[in-house]
Amino acid sequence: MTDTERVAQDDAAQVAAVRVELGDRSYSIMIGNGLLDAADSYRGLPAASHCAIVTNEMVGPLYVDRLAAALTGLYREVHLIVLPDGEAHKNFATLQRIFDALLSAHCDRSTTVFALGGGVIGDLAGFAAASYMRGVPFVQVPTTLLAQVDSSVGGKTGLNHPLGKNMIGAFYQPQRVLIDLGVLRTLPDRELQAGIAEVIKTALVADADFFAWLEIHLDALLARDAAALRHAIGRCCEIKAAIVGQDERESDLRAVLNLGHTFGHAIEAGLGYGEWLHGEAVGCGMVMAAHLSSAMGLLDVDAVGRIERVVARAGLPVRGPALGSDAYMALMRRDKKAQGGEIRFVLLESIGGATLRAAPDELVAAVLATCTSGVRS
Amino acid sequence: MTDTERVAQDDAAQVAAVRVELGDRSYSIMIGNGLLDAADSYRGLPAASHCAIVTNEMVGPLYVDRLAAALTGLYREVHLIVLPDGEAHKNFATLQRIFDALLSAHCDRSTTVFALGGGVIGDLAGFAAASYMRGVPFVQVPTTLLAQVDSSVGGKTGLNHPLGKNMIGAFYQPQRVLIDLGVLRTLPDRELQAGIAEVIKTALVADADFFAWLEIHLDALLARDAAALRHAIGRCCEIKAAIVGQDERESDLRAVLNLGHTFGHAIEAGLGYGEWLHGEAVGCGMVMAAHLSSAMGLLDVDAVGRIERVVARAGLPVRGPALGSDAYMALMRRDKKAQGGEIRFVLLESIGGATLRAAPDELVAAVLATCTSGVRS
């Protein structure tokens, strides 16, 4: 059976909805096969004369015609904004291209912005929607597994600064998240694996049973088994919706979703954005965080082994690049979770249970020595 | 009696507080003499190790030492960010300078940003605070009359795009607004007059009695009489707080505060930002809006005369530059209040009563012919 057949085998008519409860900013995450083309997907969105689809050069050619066809009946004008692909373009220059296009097309304050793409497109289009005329409606249409299970849910938007990742942005909730499972058919393997990193992360911080399920069904996910993908995506959205509903603007509770991200952001910034995929850096960062949790006496070594094995089986790196301990520390001190220069790590007390802690520099250095592929002179 | 003596004559100990009620985003506007130096002004702000003062090259040398001295006891590090002065700098390049400075100084997610200056500084520093690490605390310390009566209250932040004014920004409420009446002593006359434009506007859209008071006390305001300034600023803050409390994100109610701004923004953009002061453009724009209200049969001609006389007595322009009717129309169609290409004007049904309406192009053209100083060939 080919991957495409596996996905097609799934019941196309089944649509799940997960609600993110945030008072007057509440919204639904719709999950199903073929949602791009279904009229129900767009029902109840704010009325407007214009909409704009923001996408990139990779995903645009695959799906933009279907989305545009669905929107043509709903909006008088459908504008298309195609950006270059990749994390290296998640910056001010690309953001400005969106604003220039919206203004040149005379998009007004009711114009609805659709983000069709992965995490980079969602972050950029979301921040553009948050800031254009001080905020216009916005719909996430995530096309990568990573965006479907993590970045499209919860309203984090933003861009990178040369001095740090996601340093500029807004908490800005979409009107809706449309997760069409069918689009995963065309996702490159490396991107699929990067998405699985965030699935593993979600299980690790919140749900031991889900982690145990992952240990059993990881190969099915890697083979794009439709039922396995549907379950994993649905469970991640449920967990994230529950956390975001309690802590939209990331006090401590939501911060646990950053497991692996302090180390991971340092890897991404240290190598230059785009060298490793975000999910790859998070995969490796989770292994580092597990080792640090163990070194702090919080987590037993068996759990560290289980985590490292799952990350490795997902095809993700378990050893970081040899940036040197000092470079890692300097990069991590710039992390948004740092306070007054003290790095706050998301650590594990168990599989399924996370905590936010500072850690002694010497333990962090020891973990970096263990978990990187060598020390640069 | 000199202007300085008039202001000093005011009771320095008297501090008024106006509350802006916005649920968990509520805050106080404190109004008094010498607030910059008073410990009470800063009590109860969020705890943090860092703060940053954003100011400009004109106002910084006058007041930043006093603000920094007051903050030094409250924050471990006080960073100073000095920007060039003027509306022409309310753009992305200047915003980036703020982000670069905050990141270089290792400012974290609790860093409090103080905006010390007029409307441009408040808009830029406010948008920077809204976007830095997805939002840090922010305090407005307005130093112009315009900022004290209007732009520092209500959470509108943003910057200009070559294709339109305030096109990029956020609704982001400050933690507090500190209005030190003493700083008006050093305000240039032209800036004082520009501020009075927004005072007139506030009266026109909401309070006929306040407008009548202005007709009587305009000369006292122009002479910087302390009691007159205190009354006018306090009343403007009360009116604006009440409106913002009901309509934070500008549905129709708050939009009436844009009286004169559709014409005014066209003047500013058409001449190039900074050529006319914002308040000057609004002053002229209100006269145009009054004439249009009359042409639409909404407002009687006596009221138009009263409005034009007060604007002229305040030293503000009552005739617009000769950009040509087509240029005005094109610029106004880009206004944020436009919907689907239709311009929505704030018009007056009476002094103290505003409404939001579309207007026939030919009436707008006729008003432009009457209210500009000639037609460009």
Short mmCIF file of N, CA and C in Angstrom, two decimals, chain B residues 303-360:
data_model
loop_
_atom_site.label_atom_id
_atom_site.label_comp_id
_atom_site.label_asym_id
_atom_site.label_seq_id
_atom_site.Cartn_x
_atom_site.Cartn_y
_atom_site.Cartn_z
N ALA B 303 -23.53 76.42 13.28
CA ALA B 303 -22.58 75.54 13.95
C ALA B 303 -21.29 75.46 13.15
N VAL B 304 -21.40 75.39 11.83
CA VAL B 304 -20.19 75.36 11.00
C VAL B 304 -19.35 76.60 11.27
N GLY B 305 -20.03 77.75 11.35
CA GLY B 305 -19.33 78.99 11.63
C GLY B 305 -18.64 78.97 12.98
N ARG B 306 -19.34 78.47 14.01
CA ARG B 306 -18.72 78.41 15.35
C ARG B 306 -17.48 77.52 15.32
N ILE B 307 -17.59 76.39 14.64
CA ILE B 307 -16.45 75.46 14.58
C ILE B 307 -15.27 76.11 13.86
N GLU B 308 -15.55 76.70 12.71
CA GLU B 308 -14.46 77.30 11.94
C GLU B 308 -13.80 78.44 12.72
N ARG B 309 -14.60 79.21 13.45
CA ARG B 309 -14.03 80.31 14.23
C ARG B 309 -13.12 79.80 15.34
N VAL B 310 -13.54 78.78 16.06
CA VAL B 310 -12.71 78.27 17.15
C VAL B 310 -11.40 77.69 16.60
N VAL B 311 -11.50 76.95 15.50
CA VAL B 311 -10.28 76.38 14.91
C VAL B 311 -9.32 77.49 14.49
N ALA B 312 -9.87 78.53 13.86
CA ALA B 312 -9.02 79.64 13.43
C ALA B 312 -8.42 80.38 14.62
N ARG B 313 -9.24 80.62 15.66
CA ARG B 313 -8.72 81.32 16.86
C ARG B 313 -7.60 80.53 17.53
N ALA B 314 -7.64 79.20 17.40
CA ALA B 314 -6.58 78.37 18.00
C ALA B 314 -5.29 78.44 17.19
N GLY B 315 -5.32 79.20 16.10
CA GLY B 315 -4.11 79.33 15.30
C GLY B 315 -3.90 78.18 14.33
N LEU B 316 -4.98 77.42 14.11
CA LEU B 316 -4.89 76.24 13.24
C LEU B 316 -5.38 76.58 11.83
N PRO B 317 -4.88 75.89 10.82
CA PRO B 317 -5.33 76.16 9.45
C PRO B 317 -6.78 75.74 9.25
N VAL B 318 -7.54 76.54 8.52
CA VAL B 318 -8.93 76.18 8.20
C VAL B 318 -9.09 75.90 6.70
N ARG B 319 -8.02 76.02 5.96
CA ARG B 319 -8.06 75.67 4.54
C ARG B 319 -6.93 74.67 4.25
N GLY B 320 -7.25 73.63 3.47
CA GLY B 320 -6.27 72.58 3.19
C GLY B 320 -5.37 72.94 2.03
N PRO B 321 -4.27 72.21 1.89
CA PRO B 321 -3.37 72.44 0.77
C PRO B 321 -4.04 72.01 -0.55
N ALA B 322 -3.60 72.59 -1.65
CA ALA B 322 -4.22 72.33 -2.95
C ALA B 322 -3.63 71.07 -3.58
N LEU B 323 -4.02 69.94 -3.04
CA LEU B 323 -3.52 68.67 -3.58
C LEU B 323 -4.30 68.26 -4.82
N GLY B 324 -5.47 68.85 -4.99
CA GLY B 324 -6.37 68.41 -6.07
C GLY B 324 -7.37 67.40 -5.52
N SER B 325 -8.58 67.52 -5.97
CA SER B 325 -9.67 66.70 -5.47
C SER B 325 -9.41 65.20 -5.66
N ASP B 326 -8.87 64.82 -6.82
CA ASP B 326 -8.62 63.40 -7.09
C ASP B 326 -7.62 62.82 -6.11
N ALA B 327 -6.58 63.57 -5.81
CA ALA B 327 -5.57 63.08 -4.87
C ALA B 327 -6.18 62.91 -3.48
N TYR B 328 -6.98 63.89 -3.06
CA TYR B 328 -7.66 63.75 -1.76
C TYR B 328 -8.51 62.47 -1.74
N MET B 329 -9.30 62.28 -2.80
CA MET B 329 -10.20 61.12 -2.82
C MET B 329 -9.40 59.81 -2.77
N ALA B 330 -8.34 59.74 -3.56
CA ALA B 330 -7.53 58.51 -3.59
C ALA B 330 -6.92 58.24 -2.22
N LEU B 331 -6.42 59.28 -1.59
CA LEU B 331 -5.80 59.09 -0.27
C LEU B 331 -6.85 58.69 0.76
N MET B 332 -8.03 59.26 0.67
CA MET B 332 -9.07 58.95 1.67
C MET B 332 -9.64 57.54 1.49
N ARG B 333 -9.64 57.05 0.26
CA ARG B 333 -10.12 55.68 0.05
C ARG B 333 -9.23 54.65 0.73
N ARG B 334 -7.98 55.04 1.01
CA ARG B 334 -7.06 54.14 1.72
C ARG B 334 -7.22 54.22 3.23
N ASP B 335 -8.02 55.15 3.71
CA ASP B 335 -8.21 55.32 5.15
C ASP B 335 -8.70 54.02 5.78
N LYS B 336 -8.25 53.78 7.02
CA LYS B 336 -8.64 52.54 7.70
C LYS B 336 -10.15 52.43 7.90
N LYS B 337 -10.84 53.58 7.97
CA LYS B 337 -12.29 53.52 8.16
C LYS B 337 -13.04 53.17 6.88
N ALA B 338 -12.34 53.25 5.72
CA ALA B 338 -12.99 52.87 4.47
C ALA B 338 -13.33 51.39 4.49
N GLN B 339 -14.45 51.03 3.89
CA GLN B 339 -14.84 49.61 3.82
C GLN B 339 -15.27 49.29 2.40
N GLY B 340 -14.58 48.31 1.80
CA GLY B 340 -14.89 47.95 0.42
C GLY B 340 -14.77 49.14 -0.53
N GLY B 341 -13.82 50.02 -0.24
CA GLY B 341 -13.57 51.17 -1.12
C GLY B 341 -14.46 52.37 -0.84
N GLU B 342 -15.45 52.22 0.05
CA GLU B 342 -16.34 53.33 0.39
C GLU B 342 -15.79 54.07 1.60
N ILE B 343 -15.62 55.38 1.46
CA ILE B 343 -15.08 56.18 2.56
C ILE B 343 -16.19 56.42 3.58
N ARG B 344 -15.87 56.17 4.86
CA ARG B 344 -16.86 56.47 5.91
C ARG B 344 -16.37 57.68 6.70
N PHE B 345 -17.10 58.78 6.60
CA PHE B 345 -16.71 60.00 7.28
C PHE B 345 -17.36 60.09 8.66
N VAL B 346 -16.62 60.66 9.62
CA VAL B 346 -17.27 61.07 10.86
C VAL B 346 -17.88 62.44 10.60
N LEU B 347 -19.18 62.53 10.75
CA LEU B 347 -19.88 63.80 10.48
C LEU B 347 -20.60 64.24 11.75
N LEU B 348 -21.01 65.50 11.78
CA LEU B 348 -21.68 66.05 12.96
C LEU B 348 -23.15 66.29 12.67
N GLU B 349 -24.00 65.84 13.59
CA GLU B 349 -25.43 66.15 13.52
C GLU B 349 -25.73 67.37 14.38
N SER B 350 -24.81 67.63 15.31
CA SER B 350 -24.89 68.82 16.16
C SER B 350 -23.51 68.99 16.77
N ILE B 351 -23.29 70.12 17.42
CA ILE B 351 -22.07 70.24 18.22
C ILE B 351 -22.26 69.33 19.42
N GLY B 352 -21.40 68.35 19.56
CA GLY B 352 -21.53 67.37 20.63
C GLY B 352 -22.14 66.06 20.18
N GLY B 353 -22.50 65.94 18.89
CA GLY B 353 -23.14 64.71 18.42
C GLY B 353 -22.60 64.29 17.06
N ALA B 354 -21.93 63.16 17.00
CA ALA B 354 -21.27 62.71 15.76
C ALA B 354 -21.93 61.46 15.22
N THR B 355 -21.72 61.20 13.93
CA THR B 355 -22.27 60.02 13.29
C THR B 355 -21.30 59.58 12.19
N LEU B 356 -21.39 58.31 11.80
CA LEU B 356 -20.48 57.76 10.80
C LEU B 356 -21.27 57.52 9.52
N ARG B 357 -20.85 58.12 8.40
CA ARG B 357 -21.64 58.06 7.17
C ARG B 357 -20.75 58.01 5.93
N ALA B 358 -21.25 57.42 4.89
CA ALA B 358 -20.67 57.61 3.56
C ALA B 358 -21.20 58.94 3.02
N ALA B 359 -20.52 59.50 2.04
CA ALA B 359 -20.97 60.77 1.45
C ALA B 359 -20.79 60.69 -0.06
N PRO B 360 -21.71 61.29 -0.82
CA PRO B 360 -21.57 61.29 -2.28
C PRO B 360 -20.27 61.99 -2.71
#
